[in-house]
């Protein structure tokens, strides 16, 4: 719960458009000029209380996806209340005024729907999927929990235990999650991205009732949310339902903005975690870019070239050729503020951490000094654009994409320029962003060193 792609034959279709233009018949030219612009099915309206509603109508799809995006995540927390954003992800399913404990899920499932939610450093997103016949009931359910969420002390204590158990399974007893938490807390010394989304243990144990009530009132206001509805609906009926059920919820004062900026890192930082484990782990986290950075597409392509698939650079070198690793992965954070770009290496039992780090350093230095090949860049672009169109095949994918571009990029219409923006990236831009991000002074390195049971007990007794 902490964290979350129309088929094409690849970018050949996009690249070939101009080349084919002169061979089109006049009939084809007429069809092209009358084709609807991208996003023509999307309509928006902002309610009087500040809630923005975005509707993508698709009469050919009988189901509906409703995503409610709240601009609140661990980025909005502080010491003492870390984990509250994720905690409310749980609380929002635990009863309100009209629909009591357990009723939200029960009523939705009785009407053929299902739901989920996720929390990140930047947002909390609630997801509903349901048939058209349940449309008004879903709005009633959502309005009840947004306006009248029951922050009952007994439920709070119950969910506190659930969250603590989730932390144990996803962090404390998961070596990759544990090391990532330590590396992220080391990489950020000022910005609240240093806080784990699930929260620090002592904070989970000590949230106060007033903390919860204040947090909900501040961040679950309609003017801090964006509602996305996709599927067999008309904009008019969605706007009417939103006005009936959601517009009566009063707006609140705008939340305090996050003013802190992470200062430039001036030297490599290192983290060593020693615990019982079968195999060592290596992670590198580089200060990267925010979602809306103009260089973000180039960095995304670079990470894919390095880590995506068996033909990626790092897989070929570290896994197949040198056999120092069993897997290599990469991840580019994309939030409101500059976040981390990760390189992660899983070693076999007894693996050589020093050798793996030296080889990873060597490959990153190569891409900084020599860049990437035309073939590598073409493949990465093909993958990105194929994933993009594939994602827009489903209501869920459309709701996620619309929300991402409206919330993180400030305009949902930018979604439909994604293929062109990626196609415009050059080898020179990729090399430039590699030099910008993959600098030694810009990174935090974490290693997990396995210890035998006896060694761990000795260390704990010291």
CSV table of C-alpha atoms in Angstrom, one decimal:
chain,number,residue,atom,x,y,z
A,1,UNK,CA,0.0,0.0,0.0
A,2,UNK,CA,3.0,2.3,0.3
A,3,UNK,CA,4.1,2.6,-3.0
A,4,UNK,CA,2.3,2.1,-7.2
A,5,UNK,CA,0.7,1.3,-19.3
A,6,UNK,CA,-3.5,1.2,-27.4
A,7,UNK,CA,-0.9,-1.1,-28.8
A,8,UNK,CA,1.6,0.2,-31.3
A,9,UNK,CA,4.5,-1.5,-33.1
A,10,UNK,CA,6.9,0.9,-31.4
A,11,UNK,CA,8.3,4.2,-32.3
A,12,UNK,CA,8.6,3.2,-35.9
A,13,UNK,CA,5.0,4.3,-36.3
A,14,UNK,CA,5.7,7.7,-34.8
A,15,UNK,CA,8.9,8.2,-36.7
A,16,UNK,CA,7.3,7.1,-40.0
A,17,UNK,CA,4.4,9.5,-39.8
A,18,UNK,CA,6.2,12.4,-41.6
A,19,UNK,CA,7.8,10.1,-44.2
A,20,UNK,CA,4.4,8.7,-45.2
A,21,UNK,CA,2.6,12.0,-45.3
A,22,UNK,CA,3.3,12.8,-49.0
A,23,UNK,CA,2.0,9.4,-50.1
A,24,UNK,CA,-1.5,9.8,-48.5
A,25,UNK,CA,-4.6,10.1,-50.6
A,26,UNK,CA,-6.7,13.2,-50.4
A,27,UNK,CA,-9.3,11.1,-48.6
A,28,UNK,CA,-6.7,10.2,-45.9
A,29,UNK,CA,-5.7,13.8,-45.6
A,30,UNK,CA,-9.3,14.8,-45.0
A,31,UNK,CA,-9.7,12.2,-42.3
A,32,UNK,CA,-6.5,13.3,-40.7
A,33,UNK,CA,-7.5,17.0,-40.5
A,34,UNK,CA,-10.9,16.1,-39.0
A,35,UNK,CA,-9.5,13.6,-36.4
A,36,UNK,CA,-10.1,14.8,-32.9
A,37,UNK,CA,-7.2,16.3,-31.0
A,38,UNK,CA,-5.6,14.2,-28.3
A,39,UNK,CA,-7.6,14.5,-25.1
A,40,UNK,CA,-10.8,15.7,-26.8
A,41,UNK,CA,-12.9,13.4,-24.7
A,42,UNK,CA,-11.6,15.0,-21.5
A,43,UNK,CA,-13.5,17.7,-19.7
A,44,UNK,CA,-12.8,19.5,-16.4
A,45,UNK,CA,-14.6,21.6,-13.8
A,46,UNK,CA,-13.6,23.2,-10.6
A,47,UNK,CA,-16.3,23.2,-7.9
A,48,UNK,CA,-17.0,26.1,-5.6
A,49,UNK,CA,-15.1,24.5,-2.8
A,50,UNK,CA,-11.9,24.2,-4.9
A,51,UNK,CA,-12.2,20.5,-5.9
A,52,UNK,CA,-11.1,20.0,-9.5
A,53,UNK,CA,-13.0,17.3,-11.3
A,54,UNK,CA,-11.5,15.7,-14.5
A,55,UNK,CA,-13.7,13.4,-16.7
A,56,UNK,CA,-12.5,11.2,-19.6
A,57,UNK,CA,-15.6,9.8,-21.3
A,58,UNK,CA,-15.4,6.4,-23.0
A,59,UNK,CA,-18.8,5.0,-23.9
A,60,UNK,CA,-17.2,1.8,-25.2
A,61,UNK,CA,-16.0,0.8,-21.8
A,62,UNK,CA,-18.9,-0.2,-19.5
A,63,UNK,CA,-16.9,0.1,-16.3
A,64,UNK,CA,-15.7,3.2,-14.4
A,65,UNK,CA,-12.5,4.2,-12.6
A,66,UNK,CA,-12.6,6.9,-10.0
A,67,UNK,CA,-9.3,8.1,-8.6
A,68,UNK,CA,-9.2,10.8,-5.8
A,69,UNK,CA,-5.7,12.4,-5.6
A,70,UNK,CA,-4.8,14.2,-2.4
A,71,UNK,CA,-1.6,16.3,-2.3
A,72,UNK,CA,-0.4,14.8,0.9
A,73,UNK,CA,2.4,12.4,1.7
A,74,UNK,CA,5.4,11.9,3.9
A,75,UNK,CA,6.8,15.2,2.4
A,76,UNK,CA,4.1,17.0,4.5
A,77,UNK,CA,5.1,15.4,7.8
A,78,UNK,CA,7.6,16.3,10.5
A,79,UNK,CA,9.3,14.6,13.4
A,80,UNK,CA,6.7,13.2,15.8
A,81,UNK,CA,4.0,12.6,13.2
A,82,UNK,CA,5.8,10.7,10.5
A,83,UNK,CA,3.7,8.1,8.9
A,84,UNK,CA,0.4,10.0,9.3
A,85,UNK,CA,-0.3,10.2,5.6
A,86,UNK,CA,-0.1,6.4,5.2
A,87,UNK,CA,-2.1,5.9,8.4
A,88,UNK,CA,-5.0,7.9,6.9
A,89,UNK,CA,-4.9,5.6,3.9
A,90,UNK,CA,-6.0,3.0,6.4
A,91,UNK,CA,-8.4,5.1,8.4
A,92,UNK,CA,-10.4,6.1,5.3
A,93,UNK,CA,-11.8,2.6,5.1
A,94,UNK,CA,-12.8,2.4,8.7
A,95,UNK,CA,-16.2,4.1,8.9
A,96,UNK,CA,-17.8,7.5,8.8
A,97,UNK,CA,-21.3,8.9,9.7
A,98,UNK,CA,-23.6,7.2,7.2
A,99,UNK,CA,-21.5,4.1,6.5
A,100,UNK,CA,-20.0,2.7,9.7
A,101,UNK,CA,-16.9,0.5,10.3
A,102,UNK,CA,-16.5,-2.1,7.4
A,103,UNK,CA,-19.4,-0.6,5.5
A,104,UNK,CA,-17.4,1.2,2.8
A,105,UNK,CA,-15.9,-2.1,1.4
A,106,UNK,CA,-19.1,-4.1,2.0
A,107,UNK,CA,-21.4,-1.7,0.2
A,108,UNK,CA,-19.0,-1.2,-2.7
A,109,UNK,CA,-18.5,-4.9,-3.2
A,110,UNK,CA,-22.3,-5.5,-3.0
A,111,UNK,CA,-22.6,-3.1,-5.9
A,112,UNK,CA,-19.9,-4.9,-7.9
A,113,UNK,CA,-17.0,-2.6,-7.1
A,114,UNK,CA,-13.6,-2.9,-5.5
A,115,UNK,CA,-11.1,-0.4,-4.2
A,116,UNK,CA,-7.5,0.3,-3.2
A,117,UNK,CA,-5.3,3.1,-2.2
A,118,UNK,CA,-1.6,4.0,-2.0
A,119,UNK,CA,0.6,6.6,-0.3
A,120,UNK,CA,3.9,8.0,-1.5
A,121,UNK,CA,6.2,10.8,-0.4
A,122,UNK,CA,4.0,13.3,-2.3
A,123,UNK,CA,0.4,12.1,-2.6
A,124,UNK,CA,-2.2,9.7,-1.3
A,125,UNK,CA,-4.5,8.3,-4.0
A,126,UNK,CA,-7.8,6.5,-3.4
A,127,UNK,CA,-8.9,4.2,-6.3
A,128,UNK,CA,-12.4,2.8,-7.0
A,129,UNK,CA,-13.4,0.5,-9.8
A,130,UNK,CA,-17.1,-0.2,-10.4
A,131,UNK,CA,-19.9,-0.7,-12.9
A,132,UNK,CA,-21.9,2.2,-14.2
A,133,UNK,CA,-24.9,1.0,-12.2
A,134,UNK,CA,-23.1,1.9,-8.9
A,135,UNK,CA,-22.1,5.4,-9.9
A,136,UNK,CA,-24.3,7.5,-7.6
A,137,UNK,CA,-23.7,5.1,-4.7
A,138,UNK,CA,-19.9,5.5,-5.0
A,139,UNK,CA,-20.3,9.3,-4.8
A,140,UNK,CA,-22.4,8.8,-1.7
A,141,UNK,CA,-19.7,6.6,-0.1
A,142,UNK,CA,-16.9,9.0,-1.0
A,143,UNK,CA,-18.7,12.0,0.3
A,144,UNK,CA,-19.5,10.4,3.6
A,145,UNK,CA,-15.9,9.5,4.4
A,146,UNK,CA,-14.5,12.8,3.2
A,147,UNK,CA,-16.9,14.9,5.2
A,148,UNK,CA,-17.6,12.7,8.2
A,149,UNK,CA,-14.6,10.3,8.7
A,150,UNK,CA,-14.8,8.8,12.2
A,151,UNK,CA,-11.5,9.1,13.9
A,152,UNK,CA,-12.6,6.8,16.7
A,153,UNK,CA,-9.9,6.2,19.4
A,154,UNK,CA,-10.5,2.4,19.5
A,155,UNK,CA,-10.2,2.2,15.7
A,156,UNK,CA,-7.1,4.3,15.8
A,157,UNK,CA,-5.5,1.9,18.2
A,158,UNK,CA,-6.5,-1.1,16.1
A,159,UNK,CA,-5.1,0.5,12.9
A,160,UNK,CA,-2.0,1.6,14.7
A,161,UNK,CA,-1.2,-2.1,15.3
A,162,UNK,CA,-2.0,-2.9,11.7
A,163,UNK,CA,0.4,-0.2,10.4
A,164,UNK,CA,3.1,-1.3,12.8
A,165,UNK,CA,2.8,-4.9,11.6
A,166,UNK,CA,3.0,-3.6,8.0
A,167,UNK,CA,6.2,-1.8,8.9
A,168,UNK,CA,7.7,-5.0,10.3
A,169,UNK,CA,7.0,-7.0,7.2
A,170,UNK,CA,7.9,-4.3,4.6
A,171,UNK,CA,10.9,-2.7,6.3
A,172,UNK,CA,12.2,-4.3,9.5
A,173,UNK,CA,12.0,-7.9,8.1
A,174,UNK,CA,12.7,-7.0,4.5
A,175,UNK,CA,16.4,-6.4,3.8
A,176,UNK,CA,15.9,-4.4,0.7
A,177,UNK,CA,13.3,-2.2,2.3
A,178,UNK,CA,15.4,-1.7,5.5
A,179,UNK,CA,18.5,-0.7,3.5
A,180,UNK,CA,16.5,1.7,1.3
A,181,UNK,CA,15.1,3.4,4.4
A,182,UNK,CA,18.5,3.9,5.8
A,183,UNK,CA,20.0,5.2,2.6
A,184,UNK,CA,17.1,7.6,2.0
A,185,UNK,CA,17.4,9.0,5.5
A,186,UNK,CA,21.1,9.5,4.9
A,187,UNK,CA,20.8,11.1,1.5
A,188,UNK,CA,18.4,13.8,2.8
A,189,UNK,CA,19.6,15.9,5.7
A,190,UNK,CA,17.1,18.8,5.4
A,191,UNK,CA,14.2,17.9,3.2
A,192,UNK,CA,11.3,15.8,4.5
A,193,UNK,CA,11.9,13.2,1.8
A,194,UNK,CA,14.1,11.8,4.5
A,195,UNK,CA,11.1,10.4,6.3
A,196,UNK,CA,9.9,6.9,5.5
A,197,UNK,CA,6.4,6.9,4.1
A,198,UNK,CA,5.3,4.3,6.7
A,199,UNK,CA,6.7,6.3,9.5
A,200,UNK,CA,9.4,5.8,12.2
A,201,UNK,CA,8.5,3.3,14.9
A,202,UNK,CA,8.3,5.7,17.8
A,203,UNK,CA,6.0,8.0,15.9
A,204,UNK,CA,3.6,5.2,14.9
A,205,UNK,CA,3.4,4.4,18.6
A,206,UNK,CA,2.8,8.0,19.8
A,207,UNK,CA,0.4,9.8,17.3
A,208,UNK,CA,-2.1,11.8,19.4
A,209,UNK,CA,-5.8,12.3,18.7
A,210,UNK,CA,-5.3,16.0,18.1
A,211,UNK,CA,-2.5,15.2,15.6
A,212,UNK,CA,-4.9,13.0,13.6
A,213,UNK,CA,-7.8,15.5,13.6
A,214,UNK,CA,-5.6,18.4,12.6
A,215,UNK,CA,-3.9,16.5,9.8
A,216,UNK,CA,-7.2,15.2,8.4
A,217,UNK,CA,-8.8,18.7,8.5
A,218,UNK,CA,-5.8,20.3,6.8
A,219,UNK,CA,-5.0,17.8,4.0
A,220,UNK,CA,-8.3,16.1,3.2
A,221,UNK,CA,-9.9,19.3,2.2
A,222,UNK,CA,-11.6,19.4,-1.3
A,223,UNK,CA,-9.3,22.2,-2.4
A,224,UNK,CA,-6.3,19.9,-1.8
A,225,UNK,CA,-7.7,17.2,-4.0
A,226,UNK,CA,-8.2,16.3,-7.7
A,227,UNK,CA,-10.9,13.9,-8.7
A,228,UNK,CA,-10.5,11.8,-11.9
A,229,UNK,CA,-13.4,9.8,-13.4
A,230,UNK,CA,-12.8,7.6,-16.5
A,231,UNK,CA,-15.2,5.3,-18.4
A,232,UNK,CA,-18.9,5.0,-19.4
A,233,UNK,CA,-20.0,8.4,-18.1
A,234,UNK,CA,-20.7,11.9,-19.5
A,235,UNK,CA,-19.0,14.9,-18.1
A,236,UNK,CA,-22.4,16.5,-17.3
A,237,UNK,CA,-23.5,13.6,-15.1
A,238,UNK,CA,-20.2,13.5,-13.2
A,239,UNK,CA,-20.2,17.2,-12.6
A,240,UNK,CA,-23.8,17.0,-11.4
A,241,UNK,CA,-23.0,14.2,-9.0
A,242,UNK,CA,-19.9,16.1,-7.8
A,243,UNK,CA,-22.0,19.2,-7.1
A,244,UNK,CA,-24.6,17.2,-5.2
A,245,UNK,CA,-22.3,15.1,-3.1
A,246,UNK,CA,-18.9,16.7,-2.9
A,247,UNK,CA,-19.5,20.5,-3.3
A,248,UNK,CA,-21.2,20.8,0.1
A,249,UNK,CA,-17.9,19.8,1.8
A,250,UNK,CA,-16.3,23.0,2.9
A,251,UNK,CA,-12.9,24.2,1.7
A,252,UNK,CA,-10.1,24.7,4.2
A,253,UNK,CA,-7.2,27.1,4.4
A,254,UNK,CA,-4.4,26.1,2.0
A,255,UNK,CA,-1.9,23.8,3.7
A,256,UNK,CA,1.5,25.3,4.6
A,257,UNK,CA,3.8,24.9,1.6
A,258,UNK,CA,7.0,22.8,1.9
A,259,UNK,CA,9.7,25.5,1.8
A,260,UNK,CA,12.7,23.4,2.7
A,261,UNK,CA,15.1,22.7,-0.2
A,262,UNK,CA,17.8,20.0,0.1
A,263,UNK,CA,21.2,21.7,0.0
A,264,UNK,CA,23.7,20.4,-2.6
A,265,UNK,CA,25.5,17.3,-1.4
A,266,UNK,CA,29.2,18.0,-1.1
A,267,UNK,CA,30.6,14.5,-0.7
A,268,UNK,CA,29.7,10.8,-0.8
A,269,UNK,CA,27.8,9.4,2.2
A,270,UNK,CA,27.9,5.8,3.2
A,271,UNK,CA,25.7,3.5,5.2
A,272,UNK,CA,26.5,0.0,6.4
A,273,UNK,CA,23.8,-2.2,7.8
A,274,UNK,CA,24.8,-5.5,9.5
A,275,UNK,CA,22.2,-8.1,10.2
A,276,UNK,CA,21.3,-11.7,9.7
A,277,UNK,CA,20.9,-12.2,6.0
A,278,UNK,CA,21.7,-14.8,3.3
A,279,UNK,CA,23.2,-12.4,0.8
A,280,UNK,CA,24.7,-8.9,0.6
A,281,UNK,CA,23.0,-5.9,-1.0
A,282,UNK,CA,24.4,-2.8,-2.7
A,283,UNK,CA,22.4,0.4,-3.3
A,284,UNK,CA,23.4,3.8,-4.6
A,285,UNK,CA,21.0,6.7,-4.4
A,286,UNK,CA,21.8,9.9,-6.3
A,287,UNK,CA,20.1,13.2,-5.9
A,288,UNK,CA,18.0,13.4,-9.1
A,289,UNK,CA,15.2,15.5,-10.5
A,290,UNK,CA,11.7,16.5,-9.8
A,291,UNK,CA,8.9,15.2,-12.0
A,292,UNK,CA,8.5,18.4,-13.9
A,293,UNK,CA,12.2,18.9,-14.7
A,294,UNK,CA,12.8,19.3,-18.4
A,295,UNK,CA,15.6,16.7,-18.2
A,296,UNK,CA,13.3,14.1,-16.6
A,297,UNK,CA,12.6,12.2,-19.9
A,298,UNK,CA,16.3,12.0,-20.6
A,299,UNK,CA,17.0,10.6,-17.1
A,300,UNK,CA,14.1,8.1,-17.4
A,301,UNK,CA,15.6,6.8,-20.7
A,302,UNK,CA,19.0,6.6,-19.1
A,303,UNK,CA,17.8,4.5,-16.1
A,304,UNK,CA,16.1,2.2,-18.6
A,305,UNK,CA,19.2,1.8,-20.7
A,306,UNK,CA,21.2,0.9,-17.6
A,307,UNK,CA,18.8,-1.4,-15.8
A,308,UNK,CA,15.7,-2.5,-17.7
A,309,UNK,CA,15.8,-6.1,-19.1
A,310,UNK,CA,18.4,-8.7,-19.7
A,311,UNK,CA,20.0,-6.6,-22.5
A,312,UNK,CA,20.5,-3.6,-20.2
A,313,UNK,CA,24.1,-2.4,-19.6
A,314,UNK,CA,24.3,-3.3,-15.9
A,315,UNK,CA,22.6,-6.7,-16.3
A,316,UNK,CA,25.0,-7.7,-19.0
A,317,UNK,CA,28.1,-6.6,-17.2
A,318,UNK,CA,27.3,-7.5,-13.6
A,319,UNK,CA,25.0,-10.5,-14.0
A,320,UNK,CA,26.0,-12.2,-17.2
A,321,UNK,CA,29.6,-11.3,-17.8
A,322,UNK,CA,31.2,-10.8,-14.4
A,323,UNK,CA,28.6,-12.8,-12.4
A,324,UNK,CA,29.0,-10.7,-9.3
A,325,UNK,CA,25.2,-10.1,-9.0
A,326,UNK,CA,22.0,-12.1,-9.4
A,327,UNK,CA,19.9,-9.0,-10.3
A,328,UNK,CA,20.3,-5.3,-11.0
A,329,UNK,CA,17.5,-2.7,-10.8
A,330,UNK,CA,17.0,1.0,-11.1
A,331,UNK,CA,14.3,3.5,-10.1
A,332,UNK,CA,13.9,7.2,-10.8
A,333,UNK,CA,11.9,9.1,-8.2
A,334,UNK,CA,9.6,11.7,-9.6
A,335,UNK,CA,8.0,14.0,-7.0
A,336,UNK,CA,7.2,17.6,-6.4
A,337,UNK,CA,10.8,18.2,-5.4
A,338,UNK,CA,14.1,16.7,-6.6
A,339,UNK,CA,14.1,13.1,-5.4
A,340,UNK,CA,16.5,10.1,-5.6
A,341,UNK,CA,17.6,8.0,-8.6
A,342,UNK,CA,18.5,4.5,-7.4
A,343,UNK,CA,20.8,1.8,-8.6
A,344,UNK,CA,20.3,-1.5,-6.7
A,345,UNK,CA,22.4,-4.7,-6.9
A,346,UNK,CA,21.5,-8.0,-5.3
A,347,UNK,CA,24.5,-10.2,-4.8
A,348,UNK,CA,24.6,-14.0,-4.3
A,349,UNK,CA,25.5,-15.5,-0.9
A,350,UNK,CA,29.1,-14.7,-0.3
A,351,UNK,CA,29.2,-12.1,-3.0
A,352,UNK,CA,32.0,-9.5,-3.2
A,353,UNK,CA,30.5,-6.1,-2.4
A,354,UNK,CA,33.7,-4.3,-3.3
A,355,UNK,CA,33.9,-5.9,-6.7
A,356,UNK,CA,30.3,-5.2,-7.4
A,357,UNK,CA,30.6,-1.6,-6.4
A,358,UNK,CA,33.8,-1.2,-8.6
A,359,UNK,CA,32.0,-2.6,-11.6
A,360,UNK,CA,28.9,-0.4,-11.1
A,361,UNK,CA,31.2,2.6,-10.7
A,362,UNK,CA,32.9,1.7,-14.0
A,363,UNK,CA,29.7,1.4,-15.9
A,364,UNK,CA,28.3,4.7,-14.6
A,365,UNK,CA,31.6,6.4,-15.5
A,366,UNK,CA,31.4,5.1,-19.0
A,367,UNK,CA,28.0,6.6,-19.6
A,368,UNK,CA,29.2,9.9,-18.3
A,369,UNK,CA,32.3,9.9,-20.5
A,370,UNK,CA,31.0,8.3,-23.6
A,371,UNK,CA,27.2,8.5,-23.4
A,372,UNK,CA,24.9,5.9,-24.9
A,373,UNK,CA,24.5,4.4,-28.4
A,374,UNK,CA,21.8,5.2,-31.0
A,375,UNK,CA,20.5,1.6,-30.7
A,376,UNK,CA,20.3,1.8,-26.9
A,377,UNK,CA,18.4,5.1,-27.0
A,378,UNK,CA,16.1,3.9,-29.8
A,379,UNK,CA,15.2,0.8,-27.8
A,380,UNK,CA,14.5,2.8,-24.6
A,381,UNK,CA,12.2,5.2,-26.5
A,382,UNK,CA,10.3,2.3,-28.1
A,383,UNK,CA,9.7,0.7,-24.6
A,384,UNK,CA,8.6,4.0,-23.1
A,385,UNK,CA,6.1,4.9,-25.8
A,386,UNK,CA,4.8,1.3,-26.1
A,387,UNK,CA,4.2,1.3,-22.3
A,388,UNK,CA,2.6,4.7,-22.6
A,389,UNK,CA,0.0,3.7,-25.2
A,390,UNK,CA,-0.6,0.3,-23.5
A,391,UNK,CA,-1.3,2.1,-20.2
A,392,UNK,CA,-4.0,4.2,-21.9
A,393,UNK,CA,-5.9,1.1,-22.9
A,394,UNK,CA,-7.6,0.8,-19.5
A,395,UNK,CA,-9.7,3.1,-17.4
A,396,UNK,CA,-7.3,2.6,-14.5
A,397,UNK,CA,-4.3,3.5,-16.6
A,398,UNK,CA,-6.0,6.6,-17.9
A,399,UNK,CA,-7.0,7.7,-14.4
A,400,UNK,CA,-3.5,7.2,-13.1
A,401,UNK,CA,-1.9,9.1,-16.1
A,402,UNK,CA,-4.3,12.0,-16.0
A,403,UNK,CA,-3.8,12.4,-12.2
A,404,UNK,CA,0.0,12.2,-12.6
A,405,UNK,CA,0.2,15.0,-15.1
A,406,UNK,CA,-2.4,17.2,-13.5
A,407,UNK,CA,-0.9,16.9,-10.0
A,408,UNK,CA,2.8,16.6,-10.7
A,409,UNK,CA,3.1,18.6,-14.0
A,410,UNK,CA,0.3,21.1,-13.4
A,411,UNK,CA,-1.7,20.3,-16.5
A,412,UNK,CA,-3.3,17.0,-17.6
A,413,UNK,CA,-3.0,18.1,-21.2
A,414,UNK,CA,0.7,17.5,-21.0
A,415,UNK,CA,0.0,13.8,-20.9
A,416,UNK,CA,-0.7,13.7,-24.6
A,417,UNK,CA,2.7,15.2,-25.4
A,418,UNK,CA,4.6,12.4,-23.7
A,419,UNK,CA,5.5,10.5,-26.9
A,420,UNK,CA,6.9,13.7,-28.6
A,421,UNK,CA,8.9,14.7,-25.5
A,422,UNK,CA,10.6,11.3,-25.3
A,423,UNK,CA,11.2,11.2,-29.1
A,424,UNK,CA,12.9,14.6,-28.9
A,425,UNK,CA,15.6,13.4,-26.4
A,426,UNK,CA,19.0,13.2,-27.9
A,427,UNK,CA,22.1,11.2,-27.0
A,428,UNK,CA,23.8,14.5,-25.9
A,429,UNK,CA,21.0,15.2,-23.5
A,430,UNK,CA,21.3,11.7,-22.0
A,431,UNK,CA,25.0,12.1,-21.5
A,432,UNK,CA,24.5,15.5,-20.0
A,433,UNK,CA,22.0,14.3,-17.5
A,434,UNK,CA,24.3,11.4,-16.6
A,435,UNK,CA,27.0,13.8,-15.7
A,436,UNK,CA,24.5,15.9,-13.8
A,437,UNK,CA,23.2,13.0,-11.7
A,438,UNK,CA,25.9,10.3,-11.4
A,439,UNK,CA,28.6,12.4,-9.6
A,440,UNK,CA,30.3,10.8,-6.6
A,441,UNK,CA,29.7,13.8,-4.5
A,442,UNK,CA,26.0,13.5,-5.3
A,443,UNK,CA,25.4,10.0,-4.0
A,444,UNK,CA,24.8,8.0,-0.9
A,445,UNK,CA,26.0,4.3,-0.9
A,446,UNK,CA,24.4,1.7,1.2
A,447,UNK,CA,25.6,-1.9,1.8
A,448,UNK,CA,23.9,-4.7,3.7
A,449,UNK,CA,26.5,-7.0,5.2
A,450,UNK,CA,25.2,-10.4,6.3
A,451,UNK,CA,26.1,-11.7,9.7
A,452,UNK,CA,25.7,-15.1,11.3
A,453,UNK,CA,23.2,-15.5,14.1
A,454,UNK,CA,26.0,-15.6,16.7
A,455,UNK,CA,27.7,-12.5,15.4
A,456,UNK,CA,24.4,-10.6,15.5
A,457,UNK,CA,23.8,-11.6,19.1
A,458,UNK,CA,27.3,-10.5,20.1
A,459,UNK,CA,26.8,-7.1,18.4
A,460,UNK,CA,23.5,-6.6,20.1
A,461,UNK,CA,25.0,-7.3,23.5
A,462,UNK,CA,27.7,-4.7,23.2
